[in-house]
Short mmCIF file of C-alpha atoms in Angstrom, two decimals:
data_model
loop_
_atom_site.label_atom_id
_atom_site.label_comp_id
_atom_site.label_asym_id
_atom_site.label_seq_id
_atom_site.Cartn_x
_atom_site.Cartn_y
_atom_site.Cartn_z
CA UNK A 102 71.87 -235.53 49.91
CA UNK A 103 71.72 -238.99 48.72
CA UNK A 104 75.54 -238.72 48.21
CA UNK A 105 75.91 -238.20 51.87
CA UNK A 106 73.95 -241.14 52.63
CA UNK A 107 75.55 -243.02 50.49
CA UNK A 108 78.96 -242.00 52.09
CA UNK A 109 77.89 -242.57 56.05
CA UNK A 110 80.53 -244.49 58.03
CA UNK A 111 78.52 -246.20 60.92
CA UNK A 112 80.15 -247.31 63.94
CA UNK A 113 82.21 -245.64 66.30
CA UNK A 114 84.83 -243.24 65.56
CA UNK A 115 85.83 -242.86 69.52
CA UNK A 116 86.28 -245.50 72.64
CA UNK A 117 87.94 -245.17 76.03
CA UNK A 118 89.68 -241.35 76.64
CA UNK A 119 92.78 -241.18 75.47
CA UNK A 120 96.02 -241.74 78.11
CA UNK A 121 98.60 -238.62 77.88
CA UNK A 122 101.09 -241.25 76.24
CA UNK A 123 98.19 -242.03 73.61
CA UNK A 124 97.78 -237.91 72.97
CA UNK A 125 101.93 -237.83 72.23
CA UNK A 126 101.14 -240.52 69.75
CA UNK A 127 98.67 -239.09 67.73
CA UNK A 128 101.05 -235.45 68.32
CA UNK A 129 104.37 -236.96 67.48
CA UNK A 130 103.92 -240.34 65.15
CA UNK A 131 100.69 -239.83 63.12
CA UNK A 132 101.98 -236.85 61.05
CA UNK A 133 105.07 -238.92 59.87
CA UNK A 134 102.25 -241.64 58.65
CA UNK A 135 99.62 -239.91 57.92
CA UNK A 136 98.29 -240.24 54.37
CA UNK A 137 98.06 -236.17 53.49
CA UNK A 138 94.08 -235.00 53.75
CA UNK A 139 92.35 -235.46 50.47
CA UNK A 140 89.35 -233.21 48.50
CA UNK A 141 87.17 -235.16 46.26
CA UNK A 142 88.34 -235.82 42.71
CA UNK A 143 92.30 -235.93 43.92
CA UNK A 144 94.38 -238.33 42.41
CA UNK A 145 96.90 -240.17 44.64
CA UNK A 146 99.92 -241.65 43.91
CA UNK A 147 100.76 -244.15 46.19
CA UNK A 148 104.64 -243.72 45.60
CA UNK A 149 104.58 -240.22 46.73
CA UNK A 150 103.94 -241.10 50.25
CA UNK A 151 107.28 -242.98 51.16
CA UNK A 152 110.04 -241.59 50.87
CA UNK A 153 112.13 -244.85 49.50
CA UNK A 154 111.19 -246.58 46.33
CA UNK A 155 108.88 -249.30 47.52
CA UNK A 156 108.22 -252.75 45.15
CA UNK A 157 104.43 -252.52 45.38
CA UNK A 158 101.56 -251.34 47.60
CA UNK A 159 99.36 -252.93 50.25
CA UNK A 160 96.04 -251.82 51.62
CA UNK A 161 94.84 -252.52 54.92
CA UNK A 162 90.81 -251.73 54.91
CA UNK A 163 89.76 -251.48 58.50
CA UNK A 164 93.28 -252.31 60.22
CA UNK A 165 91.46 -252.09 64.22
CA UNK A 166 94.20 -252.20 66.39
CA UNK A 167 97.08 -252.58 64.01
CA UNK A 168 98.48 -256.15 64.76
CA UNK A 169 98.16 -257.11 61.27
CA UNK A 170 99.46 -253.69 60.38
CA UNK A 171 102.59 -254.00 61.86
CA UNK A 172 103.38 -257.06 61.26
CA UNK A 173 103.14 -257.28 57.20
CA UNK A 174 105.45 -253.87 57.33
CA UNK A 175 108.10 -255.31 59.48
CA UNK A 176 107.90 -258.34 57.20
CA UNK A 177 108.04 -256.91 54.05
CA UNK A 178 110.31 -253.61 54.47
CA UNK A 179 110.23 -253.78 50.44
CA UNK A 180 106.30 -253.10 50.08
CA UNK A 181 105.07 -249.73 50.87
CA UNK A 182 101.42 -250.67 53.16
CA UNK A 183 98.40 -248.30 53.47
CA UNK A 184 96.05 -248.98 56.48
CA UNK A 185 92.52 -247.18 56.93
CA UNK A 186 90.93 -247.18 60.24
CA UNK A 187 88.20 -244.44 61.22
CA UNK A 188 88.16 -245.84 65.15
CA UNK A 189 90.42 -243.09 66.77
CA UNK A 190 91.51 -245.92 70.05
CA UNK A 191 92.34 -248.33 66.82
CA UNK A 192 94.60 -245.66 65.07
CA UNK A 193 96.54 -245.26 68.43
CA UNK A 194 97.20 -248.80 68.62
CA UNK A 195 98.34 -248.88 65.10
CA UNK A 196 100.85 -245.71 65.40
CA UNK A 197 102.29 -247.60 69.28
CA UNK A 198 102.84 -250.77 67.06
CA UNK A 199 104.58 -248.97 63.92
CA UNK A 200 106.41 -246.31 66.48
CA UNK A 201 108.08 -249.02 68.86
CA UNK A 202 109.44 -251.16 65.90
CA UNK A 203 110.54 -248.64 64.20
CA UNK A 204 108.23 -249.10 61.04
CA UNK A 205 107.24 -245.44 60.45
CA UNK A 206 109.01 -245.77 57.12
CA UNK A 207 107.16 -248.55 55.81
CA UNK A 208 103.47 -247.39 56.45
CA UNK A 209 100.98 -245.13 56.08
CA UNK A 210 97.77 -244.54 57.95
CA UNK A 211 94.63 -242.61 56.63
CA UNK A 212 92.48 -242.13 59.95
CA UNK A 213 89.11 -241.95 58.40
CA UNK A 214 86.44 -244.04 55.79
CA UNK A 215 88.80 -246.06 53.34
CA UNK A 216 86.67 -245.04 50.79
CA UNK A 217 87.59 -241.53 49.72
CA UNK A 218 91.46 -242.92 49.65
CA UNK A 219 90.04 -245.63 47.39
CA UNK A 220 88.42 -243.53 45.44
CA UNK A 221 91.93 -241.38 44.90
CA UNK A 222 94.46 -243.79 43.91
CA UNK A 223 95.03 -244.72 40.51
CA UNK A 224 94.15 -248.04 38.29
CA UNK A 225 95.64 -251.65 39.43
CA UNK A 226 98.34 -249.62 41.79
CA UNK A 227 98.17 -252.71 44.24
CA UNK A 228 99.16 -256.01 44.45
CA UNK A 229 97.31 -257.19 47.63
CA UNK A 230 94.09 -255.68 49.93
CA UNK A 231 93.01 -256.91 53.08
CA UNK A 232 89.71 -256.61 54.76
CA UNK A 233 89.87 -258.39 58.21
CA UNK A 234 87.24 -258.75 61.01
CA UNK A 235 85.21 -256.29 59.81
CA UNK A 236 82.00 -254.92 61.65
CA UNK A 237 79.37 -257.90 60.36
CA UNK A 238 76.74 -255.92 61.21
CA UNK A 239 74.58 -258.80 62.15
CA UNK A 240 71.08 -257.32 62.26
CA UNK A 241 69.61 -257.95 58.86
CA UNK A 242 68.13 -254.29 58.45
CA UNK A 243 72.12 -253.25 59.09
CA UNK A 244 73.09 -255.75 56.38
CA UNK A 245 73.45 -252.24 54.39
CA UNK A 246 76.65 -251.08 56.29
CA UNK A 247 78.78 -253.75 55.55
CA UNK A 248 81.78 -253.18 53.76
CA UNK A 249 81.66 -256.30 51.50
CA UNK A 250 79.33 -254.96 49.15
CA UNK A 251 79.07 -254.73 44.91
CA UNK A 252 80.35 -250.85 45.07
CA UNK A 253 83.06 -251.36 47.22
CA UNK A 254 83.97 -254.96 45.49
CA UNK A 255 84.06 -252.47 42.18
CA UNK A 256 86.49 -250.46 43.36
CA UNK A 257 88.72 -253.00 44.52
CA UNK A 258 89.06 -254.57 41.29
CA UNK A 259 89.92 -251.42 39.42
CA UNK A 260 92.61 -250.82 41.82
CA UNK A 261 93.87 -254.19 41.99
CA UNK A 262 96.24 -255.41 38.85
CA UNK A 263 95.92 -259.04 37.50
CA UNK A 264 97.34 -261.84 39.92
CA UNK A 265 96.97 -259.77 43.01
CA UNK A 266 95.16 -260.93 46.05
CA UNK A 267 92.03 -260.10 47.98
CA UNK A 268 92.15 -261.56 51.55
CA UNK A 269 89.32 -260.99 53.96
CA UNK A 270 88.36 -262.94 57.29
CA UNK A 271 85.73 -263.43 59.90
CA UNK A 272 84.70 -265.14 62.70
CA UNK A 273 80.42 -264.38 62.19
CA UNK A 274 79.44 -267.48 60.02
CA UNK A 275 76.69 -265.17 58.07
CA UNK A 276 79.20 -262.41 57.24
CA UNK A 277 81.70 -265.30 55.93
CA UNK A 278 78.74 -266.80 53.60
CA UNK A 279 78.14 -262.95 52.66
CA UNK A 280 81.70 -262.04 52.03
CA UNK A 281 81.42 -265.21 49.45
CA UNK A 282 78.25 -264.52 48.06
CA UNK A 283 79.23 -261.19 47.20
CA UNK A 284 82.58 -261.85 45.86
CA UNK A 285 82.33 -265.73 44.36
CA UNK A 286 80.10 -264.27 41.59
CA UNK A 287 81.75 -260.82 40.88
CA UNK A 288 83.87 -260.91 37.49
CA UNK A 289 86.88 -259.71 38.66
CA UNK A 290 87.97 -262.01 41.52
CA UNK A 291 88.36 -266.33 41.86
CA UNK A 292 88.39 -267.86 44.96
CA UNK A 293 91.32 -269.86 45.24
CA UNK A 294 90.62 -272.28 47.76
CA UNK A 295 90.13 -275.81 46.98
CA UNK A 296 89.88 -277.81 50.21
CA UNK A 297 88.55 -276.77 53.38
CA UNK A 298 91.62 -276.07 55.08
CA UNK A 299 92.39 -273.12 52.31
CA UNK A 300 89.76 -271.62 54.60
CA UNK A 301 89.94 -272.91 57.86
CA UNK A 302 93.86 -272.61 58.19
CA UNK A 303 95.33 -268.60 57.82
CA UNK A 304 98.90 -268.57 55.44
CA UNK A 305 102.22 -268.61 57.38
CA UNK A 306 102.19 -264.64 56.36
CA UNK A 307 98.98 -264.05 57.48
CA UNK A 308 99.07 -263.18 61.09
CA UNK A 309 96.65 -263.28 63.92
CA UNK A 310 94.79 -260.42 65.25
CA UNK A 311 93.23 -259.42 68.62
CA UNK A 312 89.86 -260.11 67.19
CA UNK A 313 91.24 -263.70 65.82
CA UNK A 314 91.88 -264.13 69.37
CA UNK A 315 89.28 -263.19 70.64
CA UNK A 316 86.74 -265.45 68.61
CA UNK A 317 89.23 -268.40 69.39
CA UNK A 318 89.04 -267.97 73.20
CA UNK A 319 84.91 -268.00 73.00
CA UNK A 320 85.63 -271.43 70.43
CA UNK A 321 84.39 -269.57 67.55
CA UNK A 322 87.04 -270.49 64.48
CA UNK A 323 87.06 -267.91 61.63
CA UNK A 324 87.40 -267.91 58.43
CA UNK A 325 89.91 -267.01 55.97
CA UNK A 326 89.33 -266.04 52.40
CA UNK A 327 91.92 -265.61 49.53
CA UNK A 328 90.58 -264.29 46.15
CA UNK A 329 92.69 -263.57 43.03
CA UNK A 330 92.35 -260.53 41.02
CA UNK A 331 91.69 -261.97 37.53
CA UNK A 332 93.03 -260.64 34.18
CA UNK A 333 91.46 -258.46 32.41
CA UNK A 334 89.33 -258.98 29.42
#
């Protein structure tokens, strides 16, 4: 029981009713990107899912609508990029993205908690994890469900290899002082900004999102993180 607990995914898995056009997508495109259904204690190799040999591997946790998504596969045919998203409306939006620019090669999509695929793939397999906009959860008795937390943070490092990145952002001023009171202390990662624009200002290869846009248009400014993955001991 405490297991199950432990593994709850709050929030909502379903929005608006799906159009007919959103049905073909989730008939026709997710199978071609779909990371294959996993039982606990399988071990996944992140090569097997593409079908061309693929420099590294990306992980998207939370990708909501799939700007970001889409973007970092169009821009980087060479890395293969794994996005989890449990929101059905947000998977749609991901697979219309991928499907209209043609990027069904260079991503996969597991529709469900990001966790279980964590748990499945194998020691430092990526170079770079992204964990942008997620639910802040801004009651304190939810402060629980967010995703930022010591377990999760664990994980990460295992399956990130020395040098690789961590990038996470927000636009909920507590959630950005969690995010780096979680993470500035843990072993494995150094936050490499040194100034105040390394958080204020996103990378040139770090695209907006709808929810970017969104805080902007209510004056709220985000923030952008960028850890390293250090080396090991």
């Amino acid at each position: 029981m405490a297991e199950e607990v432990k593994r709850r995914v709050y929030g909502r898995r379903f929005g608006r009713k799906l159009r007919d056009s959103q049905k073909d997508l989730l008939a026709d495109v997710l199978p071609k990107v779909r990371v294959p259904t996993l039982t606990p204690g399988t071990a996944l190799d992140p090569a097997s899912l593409f079908a061309a040999p693929k420099r590294d591997f990306w992980l998207e946790i939370g990708f909501g609508g799939g700007e970001h998504l889409a973007w970092q596969a169009a821009h980087h045919p060479e890395i293969g990029i794994i996005g989890c998203e449990p929101f059905l409306n947000g998977v749609v939006s991901a697979l219309g993205h991928l499907h209209r620019q043609g990027l069904e090669q260079n991503a996969r999509v597991w529709p469900d908690d990001a966790r279980p695929l964590m748990d499945a793939l194998p020691d430092a397999c990526l170079g770079r994890a992204f964990i942008l906009f997620p639910d802040p959860w801004p009651k304190k008795r939810h402060n629980s469900r967010r995703f930022v937390q010591k377990e999760n943070l664990d994980t990460l490092a295992r399956l990130l290899r020395p040098g690789a990145e961590l990038r996470m952002a927000s636009d909920d001023t507590d959630y950005v002082a969690w995010m780096l009171a979680e993470t500035t202390p843990h072993p494995a990662f150094a936050w490499l900004a040194e100034g105040p624009t390394d958080w204020r200002e996103r990378p040139e290869d770090w695209p907006a999102t709808r929810y970017e846009e969104k805080a902007r248009a209510k004056g709220i400014k985000p923030s952008f993180l960028r850890f390293r993955r250090r080396d090991a001991n």
